[in-house]
Amino acid sequence: MNKFLNNPAFEGIEPFESKLWLSSPTMHGDEQKWVDEAIQTNWVSTVGPNIDEVEQQIAEYVGVKYAVGLSCGTSALHMATKLAGEKLYGQAKPNQGTLQGHKVFCSDCTFDASINPVAYEDGEAVFIDTEYDTWNMSPEALEKAFEIYPDVKLVIIAHLYGTPGRMQEIKEICDRHGALIVEDAAESLGAKYRLNGQWIETGTLGDYNAISFNGNKIITGSAGGMFLTNSQEDAEKVRKWSTQSREDAPWYQHEEIGYNYRMSNIIAGVIRGQIPYLDEHIAQKKAIWERYEKGLDDLPISMNPWDRKNAQPNFWLSCILIDKYAMAPSVRGEKDYLYKSASGKSSPHEILDALAAFNAEGRPIWKPMHMQPIYRMNPFITVEGSGRARSNAYIEGGGIDVGADIFRRGLCLPSDNKMTPEQQDIVIDIIHRCFK
Ligand SMILES: Cc1ncc(COP(=O)(O)O)c(C=O)c1O
């Protein structure tokens, strides 16, 4: 890191006294009140008024009839995926998943929690390549996937970094093929999308929907998640499954496999204190994204893009993509990386290392699922068809792989809503100096 601190190119910049985070929790005070009340009234369990209240407030905010509070976004996604599997293929035996023997089309550029539930349910994820326009699932690649695997009936889509995917096209494709959608809105709570001319919230666009209150999200409970639906039957099923599938009997009686996935009333107290600030956090994140866009507009980079006609992101994370010609040489192994500086150019790890040297946190773009060792043998579909085994010893090139390209050239910048404009100006200055 000294190589940045002692480098004349960075002369005059002092490390931030307190760390600038990628995205850290922002507490407002009421969180403590609701947590204290839960403890004082002894609602210290997975039932209580905070849970009832946050379920009602979130359902109202996003515009669904039912919200079921769960321990995390991952459990919400598991419940959503299992419901879809059971609807499509029937109830599974206790030792089998509902997706056994079935493929599921999945977002590729996302966090693995989006799509791990396919494996929990014994299904096989087929990864669908990304589009440059939103950094989300490419509708064209999805269409191609249905050509190759016409029997697939389930699609899991995530909205990366709070930017809605092209849901109009994706829903039309799924409708045409009779496929259900699990929507992962973990990163996009509060983001809106214009579907059939009407603005609606992400988290309401799928047949089964999930959000997260993880510590790094736009609002947090320190943990927590929710399953969102308009179906009373589905909501009741998730309430049952998430509380160990207890039957209505005086003793513990079980007819289905259960899970201990319910939200705690303490966690719900933190979320209850956060909900009134969701819109404020979005406005702060949007201002950060716009300041980066303006401050970096003379550099050979572009910001994480969004559909300005049909989407209003929540701007959870601000990211950049370095232009191809401005990429300095760099390579990545499975755990390490190497780069060279070059005049007028830079690379994600050079920028991330420079930021870290000055006590600011960025992060590489989430590594696409089709590149993850655990999913290396799963199918991957691009606009050209199968994205696997496209290289050739005798012909140059390896086929289109948008996700890999964004991973290679992109990075997430400090996006904490407590970052001041003055601090952000220094971040912008550091990035400029990386390109000198
Ligand atoms: C896209 C996405 N899906 C799912 C999750 C999982 O949510 P949780 O951490 O609440 O389980 C996260 C983040 O944590 C996420 O970023």
Short mmCIF file of C-alpha atoms and ligand atoms in Angstrom, two decimals:
data_model
loop_
_atom_site.label_atom_id
_atom_site.label_comp_id
_atom_site.label_asym_id
_atom_site.label_seq_id
_atom_site.Cartn_x
_atom_site.Cartn_y
_atom_site.Cartn_z
CA MET A 1 0.00 0.00 0.00
CA ASN A 2 3.01 2.24 0.56
CA LYS A 3 3.50 2.20 -3.13
CA PHE A 4 0.49 4.53 -3.32
CA LEU A 5 1.16 6.59 -0.18
CA ASN A 6 4.76 7.30 -1.24
CA ASN A 7 3.99 7.69 -4.91
CA PRO A 8 4.39 11.25 -6.25
CA ALA A 9 1.35 10.64 -8.46
CA PHE A 10 -0.74 10.64 -5.26
CA GLU A 11 1.04 13.51 -3.56
CA GLY A 12 -1.13 15.66 -1.31
CA ILE A 13 -3.76 13.02 -0.61
CA GLU A 14 -4.06 11.92 3.01
CA PRO A 15 -5.65 8.62 4.05
CA PHE A 16 -9.23 9.03 5.32
CA GLU A 17 -9.23 9.21 9.10
CA SER A 18 -12.19 6.89 9.41
CA LYS A 19 -12.73 4.29 6.75
CA LEU A 20 -15.02 5.01 3.81
CA TRP A 21 -17.14 1.92 3.39
CA LEU A 22 -18.62 0.28 0.35
CA SER A 23 -22.05 0.31 2.02
CA SER A 24 -22.40 0.19 5.79
CA PRO A 25 -25.46 0.35 8.06
CA THR A 26 -26.87 3.82 8.77
CA MET A 27 -28.74 3.94 12.06
CA HIS A 28 -31.13 6.75 12.93
CA GLY A 29 -32.10 6.21 16.58
CA ASP A 30 -35.53 4.61 16.50
CA GLU A 31 -33.97 1.21 15.93
CA GLN A 32 -32.85 1.28 19.59
CA LYS A 33 -36.34 2.23 20.76
CA TRP A 34 -38.04 -0.72 19.07
CA VAL A 35 -35.33 -3.18 20.15
CA ASP A 36 -35.55 -1.93 23.76
CA GLU A 37 -39.32 -2.17 23.69
CA ALA A 38 -39.10 -5.78 22.48
CA ILE A 39 -36.78 -6.64 25.36
CA GLN A 40 -38.76 -4.73 27.99
CA THR A 41 -42.03 -6.38 26.92
CA ASN A 42 -40.29 -9.76 26.57
CA TRP A 43 -41.19 -10.23 22.89
CA VAL A 44 -37.78 -11.80 22.38
CA SER A 45 -38.65 -14.52 19.94
CA THR A 46 -39.86 -15.08 16.39
CA VAL A 47 -43.24 -13.56 17.20
CA GLY A 48 -44.02 -10.03 18.33
CA PRO A 49 -45.30 -6.60 17.36
CA ASN A 50 -42.12 -5.51 15.52
CA ILE A 51 -42.49 -8.42 13.08
CA ASP A 52 -46.19 -7.70 12.51
CA GLU A 53 -45.43 -4.03 11.98
CA VAL A 54 -42.53 -4.45 9.52
CA GLU A 55 -44.43 -7.06 7.52
CA GLN A 56 -47.33 -4.65 7.16
CA GLN A 57 -45.16 -1.61 6.40
CA ILE A 58 -43.06 -3.36 3.75
CA ALA A 59 -46.12 -4.94 2.12
CA GLU A 60 -47.65 -1.47 1.92
CA TYR A 61 -44.44 0.16 0.65
CA VAL A 62 -43.86 -2.29 -2.20
CA GLY A 63 -47.54 -2.85 -2.90
CA VAL A 64 -48.17 -6.53 -2.18
CA LYS A 65 -50.82 -8.13 0.02
CA TYR A 66 -48.44 -10.25 2.11
CA ALA A 67 -44.88 -9.98 3.42
CA VAL A 68 -43.43 -12.80 5.52
CA GLY A 69 -40.48 -11.86 7.74
CA LEU A 70 -37.62 -14.37 7.55
CA SER A 71 -34.13 -14.73 8.99
CA CYS A 72 -32.39 -13.49 5.82
CA GLY A 73 -32.76 -12.95 2.09
CA THR A 74 -31.25 -16.37 1.43
CA SER A 75 -34.03 -18.10 3.39
CA ALA A 76 -36.62 -15.98 1.55
CA LEU A 77 -35.09 -17.11 -1.75
CA HIS A 78 -35.08 -20.71 -0.62
CA MET A 79 -38.76 -20.52 0.29
CA ALA A 80 -39.56 -18.80 -3.01
CA THR A 81 -37.66 -21.40 -5.02
CA LYS A 82 -39.18 -24.31 -3.12
CA LEU A 83 -42.69 -22.93 -3.62
CA ALA A 84 -42.01 -22.64 -7.34
CA GLY A 85 -40.61 -26.18 -7.45
CA GLU A 86 -43.62 -27.59 -5.62
CA LYS A 87 -46.05 -25.71 -7.85
CA LEU A 88 -44.32 -26.97 -11.00
CA TYR A 89 -43.37 -30.52 -10.05
CA GLY A 90 -45.37 -31.43 -6.93
CA GLN A 91 -44.38 -32.21 -3.37
CA ALA A 92 -41.00 -33.92 -3.04
CA LYS A 93 -40.11 -36.80 -0.74
CA PRO A 94 -38.55 -35.66 2.56
CA ASN A 95 -35.06 -36.52 1.37
CA GLN A 96 -35.41 -34.92 -2.05
CA GLY A 97 -35.63 -31.37 -3.40
CA THR A 98 -38.59 -30.16 -5.42
CA LEU A 99 -36.39 -29.43 -8.45
CA GLN A 100 -34.73 -32.83 -8.73
CA GLY A 101 -34.04 -33.62 -12.38
CA HIS A 102 -34.99 -30.13 -13.54
CA LYS A 103 -33.07 -27.19 -14.94
CA VAL A 104 -33.63 -23.59 -13.84
CA PHE A 105 -32.55 -20.51 -15.80
CA CYS A 106 -30.63 -18.16 -13.49
CA SER A 107 -29.08 -14.70 -13.48
CA ASP A 108 -25.34 -15.09 -13.91
CA CYS A 109 -24.02 -11.77 -12.59
CA THR A 110 -25.32 -11.96 -9.05
CA PHE A 111 -24.40 -13.06 -5.54
CA ASP A 112 -24.53 -16.84 -5.16
CA ALA A 113 -27.36 -16.64 -2.60
CA SER A 114 -29.70 -15.84 -5.52
CA ILE A 115 -29.23 -19.20 -7.09
CA ASN A 116 -27.91 -21.60 -4.42
CA PRO A 117 -31.53 -22.50 -3.52
CA VAL A 118 -31.71 -24.31 -6.87
CA ALA A 119 -29.03 -26.66 -5.53
CA TYR A 120 -30.74 -26.84 -2.09
CA GLU A 121 -33.77 -28.14 -4.02
CA ASP A 122 -31.67 -30.57 -6.10
CA GLY A 123 -32.13 -28.69 -9.38
CA GLU A 124 -29.51 -27.67 -11.94
CA ALA A 125 -28.83 -23.99 -12.52
CA VAL A 126 -28.38 -22.92 -16.14
CA PHE A 127 -26.72 -19.52 -16.19
CA ILE A 128 -27.98 -16.87 -18.60
CA ASP A 129 -25.50 -14.26 -19.80
CA THR A 130 -25.75 -10.60 -18.91
CA GLU A 131 -26.51 -7.53 -21.05
CA TYR A 132 -24.37 -4.39 -21.08
CA ASP A 133 -27.43 -2.12 -20.84
CA THR A 134 -28.42 -3.02 -17.25
CA TRP A 135 -25.75 -5.57 -16.14
CA ASN A 136 -28.65 -7.97 -15.58
CA MET A 137 -30.00 -11.04 -17.38
CA SER A 138 -30.01 -10.60 -21.15
CA PRO A 139 -33.53 -11.21 -22.54
CA GLU A 140 -31.92 -12.24 -25.83
CA ALA A 141 -29.78 -14.88 -24.11
CA LEU A 142 -32.86 -16.04 -22.17
CA GLU A 143 -34.76 -16.51 -25.42
CA LYS A 144 -31.82 -18.52 -26.74
CA ALA A 145 -31.88 -20.66 -23.59
CA PHE A 146 -35.55 -21.54 -24.17
CA GLU A 147 -34.63 -22.60 -27.73
CA ILE A 148 -32.01 -24.97 -26.32
CA TYR A 149 -33.98 -26.16 -23.26
CA PRO A 150 -37.67 -25.71 -24.13
CA ASP A 151 -38.86 -27.71 -21.11
CA VAL A 152 -37.50 -25.30 -18.49
CA LYS A 153 -40.29 -23.77 -16.38
CA LEU A 154 -38.50 -21.59 -13.84
CA VAL A 155 -36.35 -18.46 -14.09
CA ILE A 156 -34.52 -16.77 -11.20
CA ILE A 157 -33.68 -13.15 -11.82
CA ALA A 158 -31.74 -10.70 -9.64
CA HIS A 159 -31.46 -6.91 -9.99
CA LEU A 160 -27.74 -6.31 -9.60
CA TYR A 161 -26.58 -3.39 -7.44
CA GLY A 162 -30.15 -2.05 -7.22
CA THR A 163 -30.68 -1.64 -10.98
CA PRO A 164 -33.81 -3.33 -12.33
CA GLY A 165 -33.36 -5.81 -15.15
CA ARG A 166 -35.41 -5.64 -18.36
CA MET A 167 -38.47 -7.19 -16.75
CA GLN A 168 -40.96 -6.29 -19.49
CA GLU A 169 -39.09 -8.42 -22.01
CA ILE A 170 -38.20 -11.12 -19.50
CA LYS A 171 -41.78 -11.50 -18.29
CA GLU A 172 -43.06 -11.68 -21.86
CA ILE A 173 -40.55 -14.40 -22.71
CA CYS A 174 -41.44 -16.35 -19.55
CA ASP A 175 -45.18 -16.01 -20.25
CA ARG A 176 -44.69 -17.30 -23.78
CA HIS A 177 -42.86 -20.35 -22.43
CA GLY A 178 -45.17 -20.90 -19.43
CA ALA A 179 -42.28 -20.32 -16.99
CA LEU A 180 -42.54 -18.95 -13.45
CA ILE A 181 -40.23 -16.24 -12.09
CA VAL A 182 -38.47 -16.03 -8.72
CA GLU A 183 -37.42 -12.41 -8.28
CA ASP A 184 -34.39 -11.64 -6.13
CA ALA A 185 -34.78 -8.02 -5.10
CA ALA A 186 -32.27 -8.34 -2.24
CA GLU A 187 -30.16 -5.47 -3.57
CA SER A 188 -32.96 -3.42 -5.10
CA LEU A 189 -35.51 -2.66 -2.37
CA GLY A 190 -37.16 0.65 -3.31
CA ALA A 191 -36.15 0.44 -6.99
CA LYS A 192 -39.02 0.83 -9.43
CA TYR A 193 -39.75 -0.52 -12.89
CA ARG A 194 -42.29 0.53 -15.50
CA LEU A 195 -44.19 -2.58 -16.48
CA ASN A 196 -46.93 -2.19 -19.11
CA GLY A 197 -46.73 1.57 -18.60
CA GLN A 198 -47.16 1.37 -14.82
CA TRP A 199 -44.45 2.03 -12.25
CA ILE A 200 -44.15 -0.82 -9.76
CA GLU A 201 -41.61 -1.84 -7.15
CA THR A 202 -38.99 -4.52 -7.62
CA GLY A 203 -39.91 -7.35 -5.28
CA THR A 204 -43.37 -7.52 -6.83
CA LEU A 205 -42.40 -8.44 -10.39
CA GLY A 206 -42.00 -12.20 -10.00
CA ASP A 207 -44.35 -15.01 -9.11
CA TYR A 208 -42.31 -15.40 -5.92
CA ASN A 209 -40.25 -12.52 -4.54
CA ALA A 210 -37.51 -11.99 -1.97
CA ILE A 211 -35.79 -9.02 -0.32
CA SER A 212 -32.92 -8.77 2.17
CA PHE A 213 -32.10 -6.65 5.23
CA ASN A 214 -28.46 -7.80 5.38
CA GLY A 215 -26.09 -5.30 7.04
CA ASN A 216 -24.84 -3.91 3.74
CA LYS A 217 -28.26 -3.37 2.14
CA ILE A 218 -30.10 -0.09 1.53
CA ILE A 219 -31.91 -0.55 4.87
CA THR A 220 -30.93 -3.22 7.36
CA GLY A 221 -31.96 -5.16 10.41
CA SER A 222 -28.37 -6.39 10.84
CA ALA A 223 -29.90 -9.46 9.17
CA GLY A 224 -33.35 -10.46 7.97
CA GLY A 225 -35.26 -10.94 4.77
CA MET A 226 -38.81 -11.19 3.48
CA PHE A 227 -40.89 -13.25 1.13
CA LEU A 228 -43.34 -11.02 -0.77
CA THR A 229 -46.52 -12.21 -2.49
CA ASN A 230 -50.13 -11.47 -3.34
CA SER A 231 -51.10 -15.08 -2.69
CA GLN A 232 -52.50 -15.80 0.75
CA GLU A 233 -51.89 -19.52 0.21
CA ASP A 234 -48.20 -18.97 -0.58
CA ALA A 235 -47.75 -16.59 2.36
CA GLU A 236 -49.29 -19.14 4.72
CA LYS A 237 -47.14 -21.92 3.33
CA VAL A 238 -43.97 -19.90 3.90
CA ARG A 239 -45.09 -19.06 7.45
CA LYS A 240 -45.55 -22.77 8.05
CA TRP A 241 -42.34 -24.02 6.40
CA SER A 242 -40.26 -21.31 8.08
CA THR A 243 -41.46 -22.30 11.57
CA GLN A 244 -40.52 -26.00 11.31
CA SER A 245 -43.73 -26.96 9.49
CA ARG A 246 -45.66 -27.48 12.69
CA GLU A 247 -49.15 -28.87 12.27
CA ASP A 248 -52.13 -27.73 14.31
CA ALA A 249 -51.72 -30.34 17.05
CA PRO A 250 -50.94 -29.99 20.78
CA TRP A 251 -47.66 -31.84 20.27
CA TYR A 252 -44.98 -31.39 17.60
CA GLN A 253 -46.57 -32.95 14.53
CA HIS A 254 -45.07 -32.69 11.04
CA GLU A 255 -46.40 -33.58 7.61
CA GLU A 256 -43.78 -31.62 5.67
CA ILE A 257 -40.10 -30.83 6.01
CA GLY A 258 -39.62 -27.66 8.01
CA TYR A 259 -37.04 -24.89 8.46
CA ASN A 260 -36.14 -22.51 11.25
CA TYR A 261 -36.22 -19.44 9.01
CA ARG A 262 -38.51 -16.97 10.78
CA MET A 263 -37.44 -13.40 11.54
CA SER A 264 -36.62 -12.46 15.14
CA ASN A 265 -38.66 -9.71 16.80
CA ILE A 266 -35.38 -8.04 17.86
CA ILE A 267 -34.12 -7.89 14.27
CA ALA A 268 -37.56 -6.65 13.22
CA GLY A 269 -37.14 -3.80 15.73
CA VAL A 270 -34.04 -2.61 13.89
CA ILE A 271 -35.84 -2.87 10.54
CA ARG A 272 -38.83 -0.99 12.00
CA GLY A 273 -36.53 1.91 12.83
CA GLN A 274 -35.05 1.86 9.31
CA ILE A 275 -38.14 1.74 7.09
CA PRO A 276 -38.99 5.46 7.48
CA TYR A 277 -35.53 6.25 6.06
CA LEU A 278 -35.62 4.04 2.96
CA ASP A 279 -36.47 6.90 0.59
CA GLU A 280 -33.83 9.13 2.19
CA HIS A 281 -31.17 6.44 1.73
CA ILE A 282 -32.17 6.02 -1.93
CA ALA A 283 -31.89 9.79 -2.51
CA GLN A 284 -28.43 9.83 -0.88
CA LYS A 285 -27.26 6.86 -2.97
CA LYS A 286 -28.61 8.47 -6.12
CA ALA A 287 -26.72 11.68 -5.35
CA ILE A 288 -23.53 9.61 -4.88
CA TRP A 289 -24.04 7.85 -8.24
CA GLU A 290 -24.62 11.20 -9.97
CA ARG A 291 -21.56 12.82 -8.37
CA TYR A 292 -19.41 9.93 -9.59
CA GLU A 293 -20.91 10.18 -13.07
CA LYS A 294 -20.11 13.89 -13.25
CA GLY A 295 -16.73 13.71 -11.50
CA LEU A 296 -15.44 10.85 -13.65
CA ASP A 297 -16.89 11.90 -16.99
CA ASP A 298 -13.48 12.90 -18.42
CA LEU A 299 -12.06 9.40 -17.78
CA PRO A 300 -12.24 6.38 -20.12
CA ILE A 301 -14.90 4.71 -17.97
CA SER A 302 -18.68 4.35 -17.85
CA MET A 303 -20.95 4.02 -14.82
CA ASN A 304 -23.17 1.01 -14.08
CA PRO A 305 -26.00 1.73 -16.52
CA TRP A 306 -29.77 1.70 -16.18
CA ASP A 307 -32.80 1.97 -18.42
CA ARG A 308 -33.65 5.64 -17.96
CA LYS A 309 -37.12 5.23 -19.48
CA ASN A 310 -38.34 2.18 -17.61
CA ALA A 311 -36.33 1.94 -14.41
CA GLN A 312 -35.61 3.93 -11.27
CA PRO A 313 -32.75 2.10 -9.49
CA ASN A 314 -32.21 2.45 -5.75
CA PHE A 315 -28.53 3.16 -6.62
CA TRP A 316 -27.36 0.80 -3.88
CA LEU A 317 -23.83 0.59 -5.31
CA SER A 318 -22.03 2.92 -7.72
CA CYS A 319 -19.74 1.06 -10.12
CA ILE A 320 -17.51 1.81 -13.06
CA LEU A 321 -16.50 -0.11 -16.16
CA ILE A 322 -13.12 0.79 -17.65
CA ASP A 323 -13.15 1.22 -21.44
CA LYS A 324 -11.48 -1.70 -23.22
CA TYR A 325 -8.69 0.41 -24.69
CA ALA A 326 -7.93 1.96 -21.27
CA MET A 327 -7.40 -1.35 -19.45
CA ALA A 328 -3.85 -1.71 -18.13
CA PRO A 329 -2.51 -5.27 -18.18
CA SER A 330 -3.88 -7.37 -15.32
CA VAL A 331 -4.56 -11.02 -14.53
CA ARG A 332 -6.53 -12.83 -11.86
CA GLY A 333 -6.01 -16.24 -10.39
CA GLU A 334 -8.51 -18.00 -8.15
CA LYS A 335 -7.50 -15.94 -5.11
CA ASP A 336 -4.84 -13.48 -6.17
CA TYR A 337 -4.21 -10.89 -8.85
CA LEU A 338 -1.44 -9.02 -10.61
CA TYR A 339 -1.44 -5.78 -12.57
CA LYS A 340 0.88 -3.30 -14.20
CA SER A 341 0.47 0.45 -14.26
CA ALA A 342 0.34 2.08 -17.65
CA SER A 343 0.08 5.72 -18.62
CA GLY A 344 -3.50 6.80 -19.40
CA LYS A 345 -4.78 3.40 -18.32
CA SER A 346 -5.73 1.55 -15.16
CA SER A 347 -7.32 -1.67 -13.94
CA PRO A 348 -9.90 -2.58 -11.28
CA HIS A 349 -7.30 -3.89 -8.83
CA GLU A 350 -5.03 -0.90 -9.22
CA ILE A 351 -7.96 1.38 -8.36
CA LEU A 352 -9.12 -0.88 -5.52
CA ASP A 353 -5.60 -1.03 -4.07
CA ALA A 354 -5.23 2.74 -4.35
CA LEU A 355 -8.57 3.27 -2.59
CA ALA A 356 -7.60 0.78 0.12
CA ALA A 357 -4.27 2.56 0.65
CA PHE A 358 -6.21 5.74 1.43
CA ASN A 359 -8.65 3.85 3.70
CA ALA A 360 -11.60 3.57 1.31
CA GLU A 361 -13.40 0.34 0.50
CA GLY A 362 -14.34 -0.70 -3.01
CA ARG A 363 -14.95 -4.22 -4.30
CA PRO A 364 -14.51 -6.21 -7.50
CA ILE A 365 -17.67 -6.84 -9.51
CA TRP A 366 -19.42 -9.97 -8.19
CA LYS A 367 -17.75 -12.85 -10.00
CA PRO A 368 -20.29 -14.37 -12.44
CA MET A 369 -21.80 -17.67 -11.39
CA HIS A 370 -20.70 -19.54 -14.53
CA MET A 371 -17.08 -18.74 -13.59
CA GLN A 372 -17.41 -19.98 -10.01
CA PRO A 373 -15.53 -23.25 -9.36
CA ILE A 374 -18.62 -24.80 -7.75
CA TYR A 375 -20.72 -24.15 -10.88
CA ARG A 376 -18.00 -24.63 -13.49
CA MET A 377 -19.79 -27.63 -15.03
CA ASN A 378 -23.26 -26.04 -15.19
CA PRO A 379 -24.56 -24.89 -18.59
CA PHE A 380 -24.06 -21.24 -19.51
CA ILE A 381 -26.08 -19.66 -22.31
CA THR A 382 -25.16 -16.47 -24.16
CA VAL A 383 -26.81 -14.70 -27.09
CA GLU A 384 -24.82 -17.06 -29.32
CA GLY A 385 -26.05 -20.27 -27.67
CA SER A 386 -23.94 -22.38 -25.31
CA GLY A 387 -21.17 -20.28 -23.79
CA ARG A 388 -19.18 -23.35 -22.79
CA ALA A 389 -16.33 -24.87 -24.82
CA ARG A 390 -16.19 -22.08 -27.39
CA SER A 391 -12.41 -21.64 -27.50
CA ASN A 392 -10.30 -23.26 -30.17
CA ALA A 393 -6.55 -23.87 -30.47
CA TYR A 394 -6.65 -22.97 -34.17
CA ILE A 395 -9.05 -20.02 -34.28
CA GLU A 396 -8.69 -16.83 -32.28
CA GLY A 397 -11.50 -15.70 -29.97
CA GLY A 398 -13.66 -17.44 -27.43
CA GLY A 399 -17.23 -16.27 -28.00
CA ILE A 400 -19.27 -13.60 -26.29
CA ASP A 401 -19.27 -13.58 -22.49
CA VAL A 402 -20.64 -10.27 -21.24
CA GLY A 403 -20.54 -11.25 -17.55
CA ALA A 404 -16.86 -12.18 -17.71
CA ASP A 405 -16.10 -8.91 -19.48
CA ILE A 406 -17.89 -6.77 -16.87
CA PHE A 407 -16.13 -8.75 -14.14
CA ARG A 408 -12.78 -8.12 -15.83
CA ARG A 409 -13.19 -4.38 -16.43
CA GLY A 410 -15.56 -3.28 -13.66
CA LEU A 411 -15.44 -2.44 -9.97
CA CYS A 412 -17.71 -1.18 -7.18
CA LEU A 413 -16.81 2.17 -5.64
CA PRO A 414 -17.30 3.37 -2.07
CA SER A 415 -21.07 3.96 -2.00
CA ASP A 416 -21.80 4.56 1.66
CA ASN A 417 -24.59 7.06 2.18
CA LYS A 418 -22.66 8.69 5.04
CA MET A 419 -19.82 9.64 2.67
CA THR A 420 -19.69 13.44 2.35
CA PRO A 421 -19.36 15.20 -1.03
CA GLU A 422 -15.87 16.35 0.07
CA GLN A 423 -14.81 12.77 0.81
CA GLN A 424 -16.28 11.63 -2.49
CA ASP A 425 -14.29 14.32 -4.31
CA ILE A 426 -11.12 12.77 -2.88
CA VAL A 427 -12.21 9.31 -4.07
CA ILE A 428 -12.78 10.82 -7.51
CA ASP A 429 -9.32 12.43 -7.35
CA ILE A 430 -7.69 9.10 -6.43
CA ILE A 431 -9.36 7.38 -9.38
CA HIS A 432 -8.15 10.14 -11.71
CA ARG A 433 -4.58 9.70 -10.49
CA CYS A 434 -4.75 5.95 -11.22
CA PHE A 435 -5.21 6.85 -14.89
CA LYS A 436 -2.33 9.36 -14.98
C1 LIG B 1 -28.43 -10.50 -4.89
C2 LIG B 1 -28.48 -11.05 -3.52
N1 LIG B 1 -29.28 -12.08 -3.26
C3 LIG B 1 -29.38 -12.61 -2.04
C4 LIG B 1 -28.65 -12.13 -0.99
C5 LIG B 1 -28.75 -12.80 0.33
O1 LIG B 1 -29.36 -12.04 1.29
P1 LIG B 1 -29.01 -12.33 2.83
O2 LIG B 1 -27.62 -11.94 3.07
O3 LIG B 1 -30.01 -11.50 3.56
O4 LIG B 1 -29.23 -13.79 3.05
C6 LIG B 1 -27.79 -11.03 -1.20
C7 LIG B 1 -26.94 -10.41 -0.18
O5 LIG B 1 -26.65 -10.68 0.87
C8 LIG B 1 -27.70 -10.50 -2.50
O6 LIG B 1 -26.86 -9.48 -2.75
#
